[in-house]
Amino acid sequence: MYAAAMSVALVGGVARAVEVEVHVGRQQESFKLSGLPDTAVREAKDRVRAAISSAGMDFPNRAVTVNLAPANIPKAGTDYDLPIAIGVLSASASIPHASGAIITGELALDGKVRSTSSTLGAGVLSAQMDLACVVAKGAAPDAAAVPGARVFGVNTLAEAVDLFRHGLEATPEPPTRANPSSPHRSPDMCDVKGQLLARRALEIAAAGGHHLLFHGPPGGGKTMLARRFASLLPPLTESEAVEVALIHSAADVVRGVLPDRPFRAPHHTASRVALVGGGSGIPVPGEASLAHRGVLFLDEMAEFPRGNLDTLRQPMEDRVVVIARKAMTVRFPAAFQLLAATNPCPCGFHGDPRKPCTCRTAAVDRYRRRLSGPLIDRVDLVVEVGRVSAGQFSATSSEPSVDIRNRVIGAKEFGRARTDQIANAARDAIGAALESGMITARGAVRIRRVARTIADLASEPVVDEEHVAEAMALRNEW
Amino acid sequence: MSGEDRLVEVSGDGYPVGLRDLEDPPPIHVLGQLTPSPGVAVVGTRRCTRYGIDLAESFGHVVARSGWTTVSGLARGIDAAAHRGALRSEGHAVAVLGCGTDVCYPRENRPIYDRILDTGGAIVSEYPQGTPPARWRFPARNRLIAAMSAAVVVIEASRTGGALITARLAAELGREVFAVPGDVDREASEGCNRLLRDGAHPVLGAEDLVEELALILGPPPGTRVVRSIPDGGVDIEELAQLWNISISEVLVKVGTLELAGRARRRGGRVYPV
Ligand SMILES: [Zn+2]
C-alpha cells in the first residue's frame, strides 16, 4: 500500500513543500527511511514507532519504506515525525489518505506533538496552496497569523488521527492578530530631546534608504537614536511581514507576523556565521538576513573584527546572502539598512568640547582607519552626535515618530511617481566640489543620491542647489 | 551680558574701509562681527509716525535680505524698526552707538541689541566700554554711520534732527542719499522733503529701493552666503538657535558656505575659512 503526506521545509527563508511518501510492503518487518541526514533517521524511526503505539495504534509489522522528497533540500530531522506517522498509518489503511494537508510536528515518545521551526512555513504553504495545515497546538497561533492560512492545532498524534478520520471537518484556529504591544515595537523619537542634526539625518536616511553612521563620544545618544530608527520606516506590508517572520523562524527566532520593521543589533563579538548566516548543519540565516527589510545596527562598529565586517560587503551589494553547500546553494534575502555608531577614538572623547582625549594621535588615526573600506564606502550619511545639543534641556517635547514617518512615507510615494531631474546649477555645484578635490567621485555619487532624497522630502521633482548643499553638509567624509 | 569688545585700529584688519574717507578716521570698538558686505544706513527721527516705522522695518528687511548690511543707530523709532527688519531677514545688522558698546541705550532696545549679537551682527562705537550716552556724542555717532555706509536712506526726519545731519555728512562723503517723500505739512517729513529738493533720490518703495541700490552697489549678493560663521567655529545645532531657522535650513547654508569655500565642516562643527 502506498500513501503520501505533505510537509514543509524552510530553504533560504522560503517555505518549500516536502512530500512524505510511504510504502508498506508484504515483506517481513523493516523500516527504511531516506531523504533525511543519516544521523536523524534512526531517531525519527524510534519516535514514530513509539508515538504510534502510545496512541493505541499498530505500527505495521511489514516492510515500511519512507522517502522525503525532494532529496536535495536540507531538512531538519525532527520536523517530519508527525507527517511520517500519518503517512504510515494512512499507507497501512488505519486512517484515510492524508495528502490534503501540510503537516509538521515533532513527536514525543508518548505521542505528544511538539512545534517545529517549520510551523510558520506550514501556515505560509497552507495559504499559498489553499490546503489545510496541521501543526502543534501550542504553536498554532504562529501559523494562523499568516493571512489565508487554514490551521489545525493538535496536542497529540491521537488528535491528529482523529482530525483526519473526520476529514478535517473541525473548526480551524482563529486568525491571529498582531499584538500591538509586541516587544518588537520600536521606542519613539519623542523621547529624544534636541539632537536636531541627528534627527534630520535619520529622516533623510529613512526616506531614501541611505546607510548612516553616527560618531561621537560615548553617552552622547548615538544608541538611543539608532534604536528609534525603525519607528521612522513605513510598516511592512502583509506579505513582507510574512517573509520577514519566515526568515526569523528559520533561525528559530519567534517573531510573529508583525508590521514592525526588524531592528537587529549584533554585539561586536558576534561570529561571522552569526552575522551573515551558515553554520554546520542546515544553513541558518544570520543577522544580515534577520534585518531583512529593516535595520542592522552595528554599535561600536570599530570594535568589530575587520574580517567580520568585510563579510557584510556582499549582502550590502547584492541584498542577499549566498551560502554555497555541496548539495545546493541557499540564498537568504538580506535587504537591510545599515546604521552604525562609533566612538571617535579609543577613549571616546576626541573632539569633545567638555572632556580631553587621552589617546595618542597615532592611536586616533588607527582607530579611525578601522572603519575604512568597502562597508563605510556604502554609507551615504555621516553625522556627529553628542556635542552639547541645542534644545536638549527644552521642556517642550520633541516630534513623535509618527509625524516623521508620515513625511518619510510621503517622500517615498513622491519618489516613486516623479522622474529624476537635476538643475544645471546643482549639477555644476557637485562638479565644482569634485574638481576642487573637496569630494571624491564616489562622494559625488553619494551626494547626488542624498540630494535626490532631500528633494523628495520637499516634494520637488528637480534637485536644486539647496538640496545639494544640504547633502554636502551631511556627507560621508570618513 | 555683553562681552568685551575689541579695538580696531584705522590700519587694522577688518577696519570698515568707508571710515577711512573721514578726515580724521578714529579707531573703533567692535562687539560681534563686521563683514565686508556694503552697508546701507536706514535712519530717521525718534518722533516718527506709525507709517515711518512700517517703512523702516520693511526697508531694513529688504536691504539685509539682499545681502547688504543694514546700519543704524539703535535709537528709538525709525532706527529700532530698521534693525528689527534686518533681524527678521536673517541678514547682517550693525548698530553704531554714541556710548560704550556695553551700554544699551535706550534700555528698551536691549532685545534688539542682544539679537544683533546673536545673529552674527556687530555693535560699533568710537568710545570705550563704560562710556555713558550723552547728547553731544550723537553727531559723532552719526558721522560713523554715514561713513560706514555706501548709501543712506532717510525714512522720516524733522528739519533739525540727527537723521538730517547723517544725510548731509553722507552727501559730503560722496554717499548716495535716499529720502522718503512725505506730506508737506507734516513735521516728521520736513527733513526728507528738503533732502529731496536738494537732490536726494526719492524712494518709491522697498523693491524700488533695492533696484536703485543695485545700480550703485552692484547686484545684491543675497543672504545665502552672507551669514558669517564665528571665528572659533560653532556647532551646527547652535546655528539653528542663533539664526532661529530649521536645522535643514542651517545645513543648506553650511553646505552653501562650504561649496563656496567660505567654511569648513568637521563633524558637527563648522569653521570659517
Ligand atoms: Zn581619545
Short mmCIF file of N, CA, C and O in Angstrom, two decimals, chain A residues 5 47 94 102 115 150 160 182 209 222 287 291 293 309 321 339 346 354 384 393-394 398 421 439 446 451 471:
data_model
loop_
_atom_site.label_atom_id
_atom_site.label_comp_id
_atom_site.label_asym_id
_atom_site.label_seq_id
_atom_site.Cartn_x
_atom_site.Cartn_y
_atom_site.Cartn_z
N ALA A 5 1.99 12.03 2.33
CA ALA A 5 1.56 13.17 3.15
C ALA A 5 2.42 14.36 2.75
O ALA A 5 3.51 14.19 2.20
N ARG A 47 11.04 7.48 17.36
CA ARG A 47 9.98 8.33 17.89
C ARG A 47 8.64 8.00 17.24
O ARG A 47 7.60 7.94 17.90
N SER A 94 -4.95 2.50 8.28
CA SER A 94 -5.55 2.79 9.58
C SER A 94 -6.37 4.06 9.54
O SER A 94 -7.30 4.25 10.33
N ILE A 102 -0.91 20.09 4.89
CA ILE A 102 0.52 20.22 5.16
C ILE A 102 0.72 19.97 6.64
O ILE A 102 0.07 20.59 7.49
N SER A 115 6.04 21.63 18.65
CA SER A 115 6.16 22.53 17.50
C SER A 115 7.54 22.42 16.86
O SER A 115 8.50 22.00 17.50
N ARG A 150 -5.30 28.04 6.70
CA ARG A 150 -6.31 27.28 7.43
C ARG A 150 -5.55 26.30 8.32
O ARG A 150 -4.91 25.37 7.83
N ALA A 160 -4.47 14.13 15.97
CA ALA A 160 -4.23 14.29 14.53
C ALA A 160 -4.96 13.19 13.76
O ALA A 160 -5.60 13.44 12.73
N SER A 182 3.82 44.47 21.13
CA SER A 182 4.85 43.45 20.98
C SER A 182 6.22 44.01 21.36
O SER A 182 6.46 45.20 21.25
N GLY A 209 16.45 55.33 2.20
CA GLY A 209 17.11 54.04 2.39
C GLY A 209 18.63 54.17 2.45
O GLY A 209 19.35 53.26 2.04
N LYS A 222 24.00 58.21 20.68
CA LYS A 222 24.03 57.52 19.39
C LYS A 222 23.11 56.30 19.39
O LYS A 222 22.30 56.11 18.48
N GLU A 287 22.43 37.63 11.14
CA GLU A 287 21.85 38.95 11.47
C GLU A 287 21.51 39.75 10.20
O GLU A 287 20.53 40.48 10.17
N ALA A 291 17.75 41.08 9.66
CA ALA A 291 17.48 42.52 9.50
C ALA A 291 16.86 42.82 8.13
O ALA A 291 16.68 43.99 7.78
N ARG A 293 14.63 43.88 5.30
CA ARG A 293 13.54 44.87 5.25
C ARG A 293 13.48 45.74 6.51
O ARG A 293 12.48 46.37 6.80
N LEU A 309 33.44 42.40 9.45
CA LEU A 309 32.75 43.49 8.75
C LEU A 309 32.77 43.25 7.24
O LEU A 309 31.79 43.51 6.55
N VAL A 321 22.23 36.99 0.96
CA VAL A 321 23.38 36.21 1.42
C VAL A 321 23.35 34.88 0.69
O VAL A 321 22.32 34.20 0.68
N LEU A 339 22.86 50.88 9.97
CA LEU A 339 23.04 52.01 10.87
C LEU A 339 24.25 51.65 11.70
O LEU A 339 24.32 50.54 12.24
N PRO A 346 39.78 55.56 20.79
CA PRO A 346 39.63 54.54 21.84
C PRO A 346 39.05 55.07 23.15
O PRO A 346 38.19 54.43 23.75
N ARG A 354 34.03 69.05 26.09
CA ARG A 354 33.96 69.06 27.54
C ARG A 354 35.03 68.24 28.23
O ARG A 354 35.29 68.40 29.42
N GLU A 384 27.86 63.68 13.31
CA GLU A 384 28.41 63.66 14.66
C GLU A 384 27.28 63.87 15.67
O GLU A 384 26.43 64.73 15.50
N PHE A 393 17.74 70.73 26.72
CA PHE A 393 17.16 71.00 28.03
C PHE A 393 15.78 71.62 27.90
O PHE A 393 15.20 72.07 28.87
N SER A 394 15.29 71.67 26.69
CA SER A 394 14.00 72.31 26.48
C SER A 394 12.88 71.48 27.10
O SER A 394 12.95 70.26 27.15
N SER A 398 9.63 66.56 21.95
CA SER A 398 10.09 66.52 20.57
C SER A 398 9.04 65.88 19.68
O SER A 398 8.11 65.25 20.16
N GLN A 421 15.16 64.56 -11.97
CA GLN A 421 15.77 65.65 -12.73
C GLN A 421 16.69 66.43 -11.81
O GLN A 421 16.46 66.49 -10.60
N ILE A 439 35.40 66.63 -2.68
CA ILE A 439 34.78 65.31 -2.61
C ILE A 439 35.39 64.40 -3.67
O ILE A 439 35.98 64.87 -4.64
N ARG A 446 27.30 59.74 -3.91
CA ARG A 446 26.53 59.71 -2.66
C ARG A 446 25.77 61.01 -2.45
O ARG A 446 24.61 61.00 -2.03
N ALA A 451 20.88 64.18 -2.13
CA ALA A 451 20.18 65.39 -2.59
C ALA A 451 18.83 65.01 -3.21
O ALA A 451 17.83 65.71 -3.03
N ALA A 471 22.96 68.11 1.33
CA ALA A 471 23.63 66.81 1.22
C ALA A 471 25.12 66.95 1.49
O ALA A 471 25.73 66.07 2.12
#
